[in-house]
Coordinates of C-alpha atoms and ligand atoms in Angstrom, one line a residue:
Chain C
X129 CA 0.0 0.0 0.0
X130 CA 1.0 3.2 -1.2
X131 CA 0.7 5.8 2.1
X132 CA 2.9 8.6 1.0
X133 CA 0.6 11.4 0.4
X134 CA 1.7 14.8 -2.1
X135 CA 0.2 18.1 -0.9
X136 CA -1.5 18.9 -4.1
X137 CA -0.6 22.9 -4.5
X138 CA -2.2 23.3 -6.9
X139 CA -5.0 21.9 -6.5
X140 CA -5.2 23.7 -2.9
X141 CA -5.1 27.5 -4.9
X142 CA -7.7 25.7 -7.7
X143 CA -10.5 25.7 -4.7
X144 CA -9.8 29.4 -3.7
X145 CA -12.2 31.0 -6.2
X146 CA -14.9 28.3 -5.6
X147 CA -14.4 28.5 -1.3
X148 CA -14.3 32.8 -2.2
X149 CA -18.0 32.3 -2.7
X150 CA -18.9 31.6 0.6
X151 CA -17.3 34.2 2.2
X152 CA -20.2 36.8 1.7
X153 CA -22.5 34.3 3.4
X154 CA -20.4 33.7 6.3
X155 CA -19.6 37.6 7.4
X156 CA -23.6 38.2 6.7
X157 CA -24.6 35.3 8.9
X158 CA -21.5 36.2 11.4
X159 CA -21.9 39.7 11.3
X160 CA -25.4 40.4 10.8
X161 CA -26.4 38.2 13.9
X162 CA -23.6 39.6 15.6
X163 CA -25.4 42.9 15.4
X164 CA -28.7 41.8 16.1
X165 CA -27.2 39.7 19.4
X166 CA -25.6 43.0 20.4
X167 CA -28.8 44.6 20.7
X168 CA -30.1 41.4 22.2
X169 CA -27.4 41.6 24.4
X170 CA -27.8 45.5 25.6
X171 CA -31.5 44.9 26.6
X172 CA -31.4 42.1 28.2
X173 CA -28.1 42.3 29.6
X174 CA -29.7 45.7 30.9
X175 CA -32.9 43.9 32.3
X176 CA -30.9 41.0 34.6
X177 CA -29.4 44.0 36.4
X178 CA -33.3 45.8 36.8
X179 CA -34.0 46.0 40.2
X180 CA -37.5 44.8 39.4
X181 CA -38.0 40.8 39.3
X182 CA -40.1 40.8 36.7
X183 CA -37.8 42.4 34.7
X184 CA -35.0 40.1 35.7
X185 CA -36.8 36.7 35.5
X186 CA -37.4 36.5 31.9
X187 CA -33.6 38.0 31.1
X188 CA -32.4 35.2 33.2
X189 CA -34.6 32.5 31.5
X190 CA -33.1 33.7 28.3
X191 CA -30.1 33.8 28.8
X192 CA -29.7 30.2 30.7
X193 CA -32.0 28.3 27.8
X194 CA -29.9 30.3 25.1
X195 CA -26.4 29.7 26.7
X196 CA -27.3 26.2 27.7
X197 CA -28.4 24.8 23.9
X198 CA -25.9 24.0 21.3
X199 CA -26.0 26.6 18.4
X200 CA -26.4 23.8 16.4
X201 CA -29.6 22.5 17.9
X202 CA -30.6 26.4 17.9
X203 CA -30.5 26.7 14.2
X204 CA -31.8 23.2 13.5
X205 CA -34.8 24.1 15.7
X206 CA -35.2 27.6 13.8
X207 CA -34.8 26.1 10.1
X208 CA -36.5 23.0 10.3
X209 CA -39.1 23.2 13.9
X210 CA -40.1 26.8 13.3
X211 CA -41.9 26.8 9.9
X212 CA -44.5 24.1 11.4
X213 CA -45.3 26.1 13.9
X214 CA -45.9 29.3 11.4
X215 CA -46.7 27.2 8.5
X216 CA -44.2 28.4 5.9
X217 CA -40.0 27.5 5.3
X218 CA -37.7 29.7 6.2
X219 CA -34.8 31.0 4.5
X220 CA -31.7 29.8 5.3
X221 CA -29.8 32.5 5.5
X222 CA -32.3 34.2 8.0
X223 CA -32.2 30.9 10.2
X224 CA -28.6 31.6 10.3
X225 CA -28.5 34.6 11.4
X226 CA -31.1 34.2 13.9
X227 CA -29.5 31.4 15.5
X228 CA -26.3 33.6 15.5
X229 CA -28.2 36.3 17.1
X230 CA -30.0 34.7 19.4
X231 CA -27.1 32.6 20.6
X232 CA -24.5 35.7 21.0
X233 CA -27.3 37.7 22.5
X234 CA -27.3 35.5 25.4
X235 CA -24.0 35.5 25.8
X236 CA -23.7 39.4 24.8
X237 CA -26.5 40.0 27.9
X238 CA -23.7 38.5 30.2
X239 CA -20.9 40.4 28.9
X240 CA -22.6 43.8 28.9
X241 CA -24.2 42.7 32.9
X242 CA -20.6 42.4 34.1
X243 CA -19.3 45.7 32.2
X244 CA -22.1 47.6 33.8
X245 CA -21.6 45.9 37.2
X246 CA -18.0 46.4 36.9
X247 CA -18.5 50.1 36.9
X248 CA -17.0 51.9 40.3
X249 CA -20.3 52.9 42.4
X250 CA -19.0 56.6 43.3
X251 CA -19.3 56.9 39.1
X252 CA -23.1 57.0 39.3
X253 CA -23.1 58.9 42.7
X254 CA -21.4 61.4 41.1
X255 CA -23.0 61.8 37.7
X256 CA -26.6 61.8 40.0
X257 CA -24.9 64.2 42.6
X258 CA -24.6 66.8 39.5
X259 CA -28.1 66.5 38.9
X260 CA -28.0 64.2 36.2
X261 CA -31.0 62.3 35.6
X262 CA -30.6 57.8 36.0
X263 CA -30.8 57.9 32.4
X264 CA -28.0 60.7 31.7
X265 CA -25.8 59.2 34.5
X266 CA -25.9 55.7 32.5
X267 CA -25.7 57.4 29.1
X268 CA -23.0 59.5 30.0
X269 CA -21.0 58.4 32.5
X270 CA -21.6 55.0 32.9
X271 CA -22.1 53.1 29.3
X272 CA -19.1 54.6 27.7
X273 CA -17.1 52.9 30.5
X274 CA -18.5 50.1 30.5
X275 CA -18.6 49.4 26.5
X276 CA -14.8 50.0 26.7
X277 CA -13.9 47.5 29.1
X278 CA -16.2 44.9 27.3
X279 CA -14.1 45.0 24.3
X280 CA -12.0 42.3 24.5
X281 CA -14.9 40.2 25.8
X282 CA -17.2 41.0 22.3
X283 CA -14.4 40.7 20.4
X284 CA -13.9 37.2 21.7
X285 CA -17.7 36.7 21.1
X286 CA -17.4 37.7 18.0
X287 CA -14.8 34.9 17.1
X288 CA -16.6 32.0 18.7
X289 CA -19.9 33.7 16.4
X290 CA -17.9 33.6 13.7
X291 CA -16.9 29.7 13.8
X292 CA -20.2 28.8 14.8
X293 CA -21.4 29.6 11.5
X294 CA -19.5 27.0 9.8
X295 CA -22.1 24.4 11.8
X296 CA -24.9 26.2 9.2
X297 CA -23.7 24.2 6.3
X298 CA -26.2 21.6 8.2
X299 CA -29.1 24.0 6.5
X300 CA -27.4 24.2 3.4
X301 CA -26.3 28.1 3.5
X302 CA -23.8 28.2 0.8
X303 CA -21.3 29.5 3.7
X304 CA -17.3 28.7 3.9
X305 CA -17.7 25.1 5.1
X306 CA -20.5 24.1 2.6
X307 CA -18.4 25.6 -0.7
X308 CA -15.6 23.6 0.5
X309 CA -18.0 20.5 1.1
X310 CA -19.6 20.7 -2.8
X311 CA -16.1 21.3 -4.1
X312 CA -14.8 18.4 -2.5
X313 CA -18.0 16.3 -3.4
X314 CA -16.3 16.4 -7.5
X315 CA -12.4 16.8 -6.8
X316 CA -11.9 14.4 -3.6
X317 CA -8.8 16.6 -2.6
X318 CA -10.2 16.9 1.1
X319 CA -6.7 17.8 2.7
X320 CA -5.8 20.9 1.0
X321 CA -9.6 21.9 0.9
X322 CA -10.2 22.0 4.4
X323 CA -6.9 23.6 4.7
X324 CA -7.8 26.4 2.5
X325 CA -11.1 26.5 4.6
X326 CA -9.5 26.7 7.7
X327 CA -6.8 29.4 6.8
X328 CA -9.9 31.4 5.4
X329 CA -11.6 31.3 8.8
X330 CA -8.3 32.4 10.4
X331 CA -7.9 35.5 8.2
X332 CA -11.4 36.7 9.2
X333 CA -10.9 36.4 12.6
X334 CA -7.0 37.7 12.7
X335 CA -8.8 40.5 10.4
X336 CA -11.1 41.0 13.7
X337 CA -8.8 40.2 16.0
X338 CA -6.3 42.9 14.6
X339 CA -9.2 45.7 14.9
X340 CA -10.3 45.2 18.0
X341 CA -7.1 45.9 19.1
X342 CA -6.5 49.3 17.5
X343 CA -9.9 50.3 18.7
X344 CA -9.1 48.9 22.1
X345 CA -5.8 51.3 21.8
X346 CA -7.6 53.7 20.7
X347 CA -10.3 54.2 23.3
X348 CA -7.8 53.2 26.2
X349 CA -5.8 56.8 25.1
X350 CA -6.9 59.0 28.0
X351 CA -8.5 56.6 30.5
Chain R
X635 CA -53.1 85.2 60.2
X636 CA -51.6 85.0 57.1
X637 CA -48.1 83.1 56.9
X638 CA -45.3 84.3 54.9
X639 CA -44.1 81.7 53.2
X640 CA -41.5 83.4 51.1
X641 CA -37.7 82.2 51.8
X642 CA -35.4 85.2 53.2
X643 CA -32.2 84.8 54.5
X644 CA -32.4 84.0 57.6
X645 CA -34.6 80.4 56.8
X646 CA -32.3 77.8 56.9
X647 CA -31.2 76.3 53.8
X648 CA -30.9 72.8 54.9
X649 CA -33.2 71.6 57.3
X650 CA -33.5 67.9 59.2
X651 CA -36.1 66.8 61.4
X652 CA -35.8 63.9 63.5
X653 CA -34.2 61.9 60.2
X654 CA -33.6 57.9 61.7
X655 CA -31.6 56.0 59.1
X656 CA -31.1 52.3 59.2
X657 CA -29.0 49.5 57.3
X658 CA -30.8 46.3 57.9
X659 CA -30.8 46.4 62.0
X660 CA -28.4 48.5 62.1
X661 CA -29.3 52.4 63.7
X662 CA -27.3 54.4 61.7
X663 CA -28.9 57.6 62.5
X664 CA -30.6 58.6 65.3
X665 CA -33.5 61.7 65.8
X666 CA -31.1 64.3 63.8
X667 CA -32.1 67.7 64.0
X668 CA -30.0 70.1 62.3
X669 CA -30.8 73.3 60.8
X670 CA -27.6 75.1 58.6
X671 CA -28.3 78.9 57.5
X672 CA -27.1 80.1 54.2
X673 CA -23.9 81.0 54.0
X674 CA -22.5 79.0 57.0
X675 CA -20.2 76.4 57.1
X676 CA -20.4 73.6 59.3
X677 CA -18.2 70.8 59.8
X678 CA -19.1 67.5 60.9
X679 CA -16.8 64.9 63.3
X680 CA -16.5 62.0 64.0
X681 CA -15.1 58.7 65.1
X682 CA -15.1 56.4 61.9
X683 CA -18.7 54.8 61.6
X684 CA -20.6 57.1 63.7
X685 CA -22.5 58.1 60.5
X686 CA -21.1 61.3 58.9
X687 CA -20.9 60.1 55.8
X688 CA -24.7 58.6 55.9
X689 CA -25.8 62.0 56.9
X690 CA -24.6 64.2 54.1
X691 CA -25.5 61.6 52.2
X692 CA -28.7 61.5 53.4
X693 CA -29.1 65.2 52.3
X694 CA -28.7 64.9 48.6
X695 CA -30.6 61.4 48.6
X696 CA -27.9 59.4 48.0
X697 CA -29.0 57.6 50.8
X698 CA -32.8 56.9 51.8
X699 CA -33.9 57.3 55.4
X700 CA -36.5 55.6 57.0
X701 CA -38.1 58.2 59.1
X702 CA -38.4 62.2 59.6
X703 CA -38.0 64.5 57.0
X704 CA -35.1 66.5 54.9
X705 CA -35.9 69.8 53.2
X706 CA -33.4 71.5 51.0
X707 CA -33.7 75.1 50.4
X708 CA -37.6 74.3 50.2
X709 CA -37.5 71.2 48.3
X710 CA -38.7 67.9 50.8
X711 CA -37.7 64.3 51.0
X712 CA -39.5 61.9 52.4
X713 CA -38.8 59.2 54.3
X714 CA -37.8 55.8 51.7
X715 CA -36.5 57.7 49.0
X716 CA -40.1 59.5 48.2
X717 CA -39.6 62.9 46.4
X718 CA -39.7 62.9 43.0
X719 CA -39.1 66.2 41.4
X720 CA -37.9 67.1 44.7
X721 CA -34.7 65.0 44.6
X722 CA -33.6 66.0 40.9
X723 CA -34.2 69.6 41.8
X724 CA -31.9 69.0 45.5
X725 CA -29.3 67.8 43.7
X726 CA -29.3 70.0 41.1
X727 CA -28.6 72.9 43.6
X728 CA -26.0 71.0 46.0
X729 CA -22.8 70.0 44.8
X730 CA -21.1 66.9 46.6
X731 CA -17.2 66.3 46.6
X732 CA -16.4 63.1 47.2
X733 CA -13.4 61.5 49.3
X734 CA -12.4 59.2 45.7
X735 CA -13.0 62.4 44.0
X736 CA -14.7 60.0 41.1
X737 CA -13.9 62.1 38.5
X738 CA -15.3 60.4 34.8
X739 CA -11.8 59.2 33.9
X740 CA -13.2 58.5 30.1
X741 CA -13.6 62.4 29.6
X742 CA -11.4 65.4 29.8
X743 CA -11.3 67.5 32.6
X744 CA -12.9 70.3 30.7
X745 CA -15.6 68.0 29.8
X746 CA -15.8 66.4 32.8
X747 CA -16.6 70.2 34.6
X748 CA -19.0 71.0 31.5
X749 CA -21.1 68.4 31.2
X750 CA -23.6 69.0 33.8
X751 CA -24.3 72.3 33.1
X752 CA -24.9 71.6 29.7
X753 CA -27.2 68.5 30.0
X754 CA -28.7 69.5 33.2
X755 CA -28.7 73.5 32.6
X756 CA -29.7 73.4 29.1
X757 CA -26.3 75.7 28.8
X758 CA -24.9 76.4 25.4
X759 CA -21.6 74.2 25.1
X760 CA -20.0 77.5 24.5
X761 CA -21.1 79.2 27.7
X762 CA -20.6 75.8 29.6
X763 CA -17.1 75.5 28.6
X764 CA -16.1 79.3 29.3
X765 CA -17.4 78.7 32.8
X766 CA -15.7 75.4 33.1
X767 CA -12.3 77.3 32.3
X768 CA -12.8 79.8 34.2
X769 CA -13.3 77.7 37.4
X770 CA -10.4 75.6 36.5
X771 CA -8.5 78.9 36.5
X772 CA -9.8 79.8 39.6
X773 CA -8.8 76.3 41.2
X774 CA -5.4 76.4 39.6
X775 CA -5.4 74.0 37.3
X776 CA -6.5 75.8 33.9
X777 CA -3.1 74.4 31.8
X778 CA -4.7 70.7 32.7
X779 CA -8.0 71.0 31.1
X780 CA -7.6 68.9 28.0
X781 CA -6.0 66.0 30.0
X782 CA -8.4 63.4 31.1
X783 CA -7.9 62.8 35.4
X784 CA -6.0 59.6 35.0
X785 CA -3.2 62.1 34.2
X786 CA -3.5 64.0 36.8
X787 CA -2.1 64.2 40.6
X788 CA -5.1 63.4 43.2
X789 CA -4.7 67.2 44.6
X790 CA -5.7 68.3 40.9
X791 CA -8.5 65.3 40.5
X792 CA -9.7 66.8 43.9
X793 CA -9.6 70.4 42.8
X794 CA -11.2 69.3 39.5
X795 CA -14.1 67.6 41.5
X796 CA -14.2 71.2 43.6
X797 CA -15.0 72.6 39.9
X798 CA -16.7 70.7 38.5
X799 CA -19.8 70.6 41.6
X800 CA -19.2 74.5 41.3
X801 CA -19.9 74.3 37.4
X802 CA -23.7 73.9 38.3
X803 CA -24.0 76.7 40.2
X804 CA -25.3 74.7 44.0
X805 CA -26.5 76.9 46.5
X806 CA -24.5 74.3 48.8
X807 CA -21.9 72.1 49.0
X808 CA -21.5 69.0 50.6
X809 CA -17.8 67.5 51.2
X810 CA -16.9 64.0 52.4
X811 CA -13.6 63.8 53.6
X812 CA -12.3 65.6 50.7
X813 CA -8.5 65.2 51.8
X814 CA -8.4 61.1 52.8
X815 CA -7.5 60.3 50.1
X816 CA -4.5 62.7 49.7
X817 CA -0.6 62.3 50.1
X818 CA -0.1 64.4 52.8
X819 CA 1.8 67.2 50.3
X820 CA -1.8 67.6 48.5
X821 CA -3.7 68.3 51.1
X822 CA -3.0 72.2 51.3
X823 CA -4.0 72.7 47.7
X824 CA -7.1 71.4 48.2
X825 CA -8.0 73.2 51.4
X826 CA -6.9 76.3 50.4
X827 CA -9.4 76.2 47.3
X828 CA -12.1 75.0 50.0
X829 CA -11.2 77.9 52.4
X830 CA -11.2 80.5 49.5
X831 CA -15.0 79.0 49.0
X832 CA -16.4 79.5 52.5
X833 CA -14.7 83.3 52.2
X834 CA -17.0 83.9 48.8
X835 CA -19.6 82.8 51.4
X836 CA -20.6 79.2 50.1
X837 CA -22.7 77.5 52.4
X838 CA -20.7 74.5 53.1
X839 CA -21.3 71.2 55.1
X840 CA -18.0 69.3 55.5
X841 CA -17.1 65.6 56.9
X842 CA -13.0 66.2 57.7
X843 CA -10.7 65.3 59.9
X844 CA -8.6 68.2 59.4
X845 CA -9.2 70.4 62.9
X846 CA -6.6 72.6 62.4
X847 CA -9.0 73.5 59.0
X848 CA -11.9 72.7 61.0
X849 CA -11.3 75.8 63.8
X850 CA -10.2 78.0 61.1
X851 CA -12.9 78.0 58.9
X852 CA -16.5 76.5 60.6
X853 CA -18.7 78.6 61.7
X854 CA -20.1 75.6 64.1
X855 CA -18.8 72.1 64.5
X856 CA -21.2 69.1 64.6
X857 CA -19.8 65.9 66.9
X858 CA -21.8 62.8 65.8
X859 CA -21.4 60.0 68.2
X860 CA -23.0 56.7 67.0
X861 CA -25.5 58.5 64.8
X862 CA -26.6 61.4 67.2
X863 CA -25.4 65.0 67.2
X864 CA -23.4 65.0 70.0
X865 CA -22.2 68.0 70.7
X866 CA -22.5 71.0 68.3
X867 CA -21.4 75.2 68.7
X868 CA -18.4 76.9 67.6
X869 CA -15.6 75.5 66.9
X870 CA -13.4 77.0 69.9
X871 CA -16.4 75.6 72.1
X872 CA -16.2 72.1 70.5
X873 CA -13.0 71.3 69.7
X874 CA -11.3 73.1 72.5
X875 CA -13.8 72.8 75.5
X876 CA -15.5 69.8 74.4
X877 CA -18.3 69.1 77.5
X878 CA -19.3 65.2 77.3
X879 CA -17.0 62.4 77.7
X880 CA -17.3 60.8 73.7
X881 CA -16.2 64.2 72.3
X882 CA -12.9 64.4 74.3
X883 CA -12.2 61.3 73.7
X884 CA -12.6 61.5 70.3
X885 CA -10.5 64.5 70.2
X886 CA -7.5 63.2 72.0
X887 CA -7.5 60.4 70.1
X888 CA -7.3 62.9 66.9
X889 CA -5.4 65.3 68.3
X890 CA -2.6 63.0 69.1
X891 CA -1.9 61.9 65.6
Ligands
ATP81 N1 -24.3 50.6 52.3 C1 -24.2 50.2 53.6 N2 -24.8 49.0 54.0 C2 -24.7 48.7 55.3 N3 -24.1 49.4 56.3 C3 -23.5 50.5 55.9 C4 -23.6 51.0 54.6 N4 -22.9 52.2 54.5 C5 -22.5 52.4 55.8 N5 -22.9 51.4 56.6 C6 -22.7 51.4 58.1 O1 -23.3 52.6 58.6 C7 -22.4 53.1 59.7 C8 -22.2 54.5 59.4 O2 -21.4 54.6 58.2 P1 -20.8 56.0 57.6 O3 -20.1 55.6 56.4 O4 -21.8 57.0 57.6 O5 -19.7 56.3 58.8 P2 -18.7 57.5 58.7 O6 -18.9 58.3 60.0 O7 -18.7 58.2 57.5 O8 -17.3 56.7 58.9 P3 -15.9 57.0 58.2 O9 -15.2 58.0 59.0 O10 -15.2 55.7 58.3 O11 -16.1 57.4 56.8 C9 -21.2 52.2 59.7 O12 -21.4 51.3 60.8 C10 -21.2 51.5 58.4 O13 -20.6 50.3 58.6
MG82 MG1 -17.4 58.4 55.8

């Protein structure tokens, strides 16, 4: 038995164009729910720290059910459970991106609680001590503190979001994963596929990675 | 007969009847009556956990209290935090210096002396500004206003805190141990801008363990012993002829340091 194994170059650069195509699909599923989990994430992160109960309940429940269910299960659910309970498919790509939305949102809620919490208490005192309104104080003083320090938190979020999408393949998204699955379906050159898939998924999240950072830099000027 | 009801000058400005404040079980404040004129400055001592703090505290409803009633210049609170309108308006006319100075460290110190006065005040960002560099100037520290506090000593964070409550105009201000929190080499800075206040006539209430700034500057001095006013009168009455047993106690123990 022949085991020696070429790394087939070319054939690795061949797939590039083809695996290209489901680049678009991955940052609209990643990103898209990503912005729809951060407003998720605000509000309810917002609610669990409401010192009304039945505000807090329901954030809680959300968060726990959301943070405690596979993504994978979550999109399954939304893209195949959903439409026969409102009687009509679903696209794809808007399963996706719920799932991503609804998934980071829980986890967004958690990240935004601690930022808030993390806040020094004499910050509020103060802001209400010059007359400023609850709402001003947390406007003013208190949000743009807090958003800075969750940075590096969203921006590992984001990340995790980002490689969860390549479980949507599942619903047939034509995402990064998917291309690479139909192009190896008719060439059979798994290895240096998948390796072009994965180095794909690293530059997007390096690409994030790298930007996070100079915002990071950015807003810590000053503090 | 017909009751004027119109403030003058000699109606208190701050006014507390029989406030009781509790945490949990515990009687943090005990039947305080205290009236303070306009214009006077009173300084409040204490051993630590006697409830100084809780009382100024208490006056700009940072704290609630559970029974009596605070008015401030003609505004009421009520007992569990009820007042409404009352409270924004309180707080929009006493300023509060705190012993962590908690400046906004994500803000400039121009910004962080402008901001109320422009989202409270409805001022102009112009004329908000102008008066925030003007009271900079008059605390010293006018070449630092583009620097956020982070960058700044604590005697300039502190003096930026003095301007900033100042920036909204309060018809008092309240100060918790405004130089704990100071190396010792800061402390003058501060308490010279705080003595310069009381001579523009401020009406001041002050938590310190400065005495030496104490006797110099109160008009009365307030001894609170385990949340009651223990003692209270001027300060060469208090602090140098103290009369019951807590106060001189207190005192040599401060004294001696
Ligand atoms: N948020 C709180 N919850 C429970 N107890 C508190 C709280 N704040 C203060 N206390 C208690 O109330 C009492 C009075 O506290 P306060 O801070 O007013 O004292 P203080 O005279 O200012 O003391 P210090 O000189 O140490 O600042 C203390 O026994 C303190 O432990
Ligand atoms: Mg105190």
């Amino acid at each position: 038995m022949d085991v020696t194994f070429q790394f087939d170059w070319q054939a690795a650069f061949a797939s590039i164009p083809f695996l290209l195509e489901g680049i678009p699909y991955t940052l609209l599923i990643s990103f898209g729910g990503l912005a729809i989990g951060f407003l998720i994430g605000i509000l309810f992160g917002l609610l669990r720290i409401s010192p009304f109960a039945w505000l807090r309940i329901p954030a809680v429940a959300y968060i726990e059910i959301f943070r405690g269910t596979p993504v994978l299960v979550q999109v399954l659910f939304i893209f195949y459970g959903l439409p026969q309970l409102l009687g009509g498919p679903i696209n794809a790509l808007v399963a996706g991106i719920a799932a991503i939305a609804v998934n980071s949102g829980a986890y967004i809620s958690e990240i935004v609680r601690g930022g808030v919490q993390s806040i020094e208490r004499g910050q509020r005192e103060a802001g209400l001590s010059l007359g400023l309104s609850r709402r001003q104080t947390f406007r003013y003083i208190i949000w743009p503190q807090a958003l800075r320090r969750m940075i590096p938190a969203l921006g590992n979020q984001g990340i995790i979001s980002i490689k969860d999408t390549s479980l949507f393949s599942v619903i047939g998204v034509g995402e990064l994963v998917r291309q690479g699955q139909v192009y190896i379906a008719t060439t059979f050159n798994a290895l240096e596929v998948y390796l072009m898939v994965a180095l794909l998924y690293l530059a997007i999240t390096l690409s994030l990675s790298f930007a996070l950072r100079q915002l990071e830099r950015r807003g810590l000027v000053g503090q | 007969m017909n009751q004027d009801k119109s403030p003058s000058a000699a109606d208190p400005i701050v006014c507390l009847e029989k406030v009781n404040k509790f945490f949990g079980d515990l009687h943090v404040l005990k039947d305080i009556d205290l009236k303070v004129s306009p214009g006077e400055v009173v300084v409040i001592v204490g051993a630590s956990g006697s409830g100084k703090s809780t009382l100024i505290r208490c006056i700009n409803g940072l704290e609630e209290f559970q029974q009596g009633h605070i008015e401030v210049d003609g505004n009421e609170l009520l007992p569990h935090g009820k007042a409404g309108q009352a409270l924004q308006k309180i707080r929009t006319e006493v300023g509060m210096v705190f012993q962590q100075f908690n400046l906004f460290p994500h803000l400039s110190v121009l910004d962080n002396v402008s901001l109320a006065p422009m989202k409270v005040r409805g001022w102009s960002r112009a004329d908000a500004i102008e008066t925030a560099e003007r009271l900079l100037e008059r605390v010293g520290i006018s070449d630092q206003a583009a620097k956020h506090p982070g960058q700044l000593s604590g005697g300039q964070q502190q003096r930026v805190a003095l301007a900033r409550a100042l920036a909204m105009e309060p018809r008092l201000m309240l100060f918790d141990e405004p130089t704990s929190a100071l190396d010792p080499e800061m402390i003058g800075e501060v308490l010279d801008a705080m003595r310069e206040l009381a001579r523009e006539g401020m009406t001041m209430m002050i938590v310190t363990h400065e005495m030496g700034f104490a006797r110099e500057v109160a008009d009365r001095v307030i001894f609170i012993h385990q949340g009651e006013i223990a003692e209270e009168g001027p300060p060469e009455e208090v602090l140098d002829r103290p009369r019951n047993k807590p106060t001189q106690q207190f005192l040599s123990r401060v004294l001696k340091h």
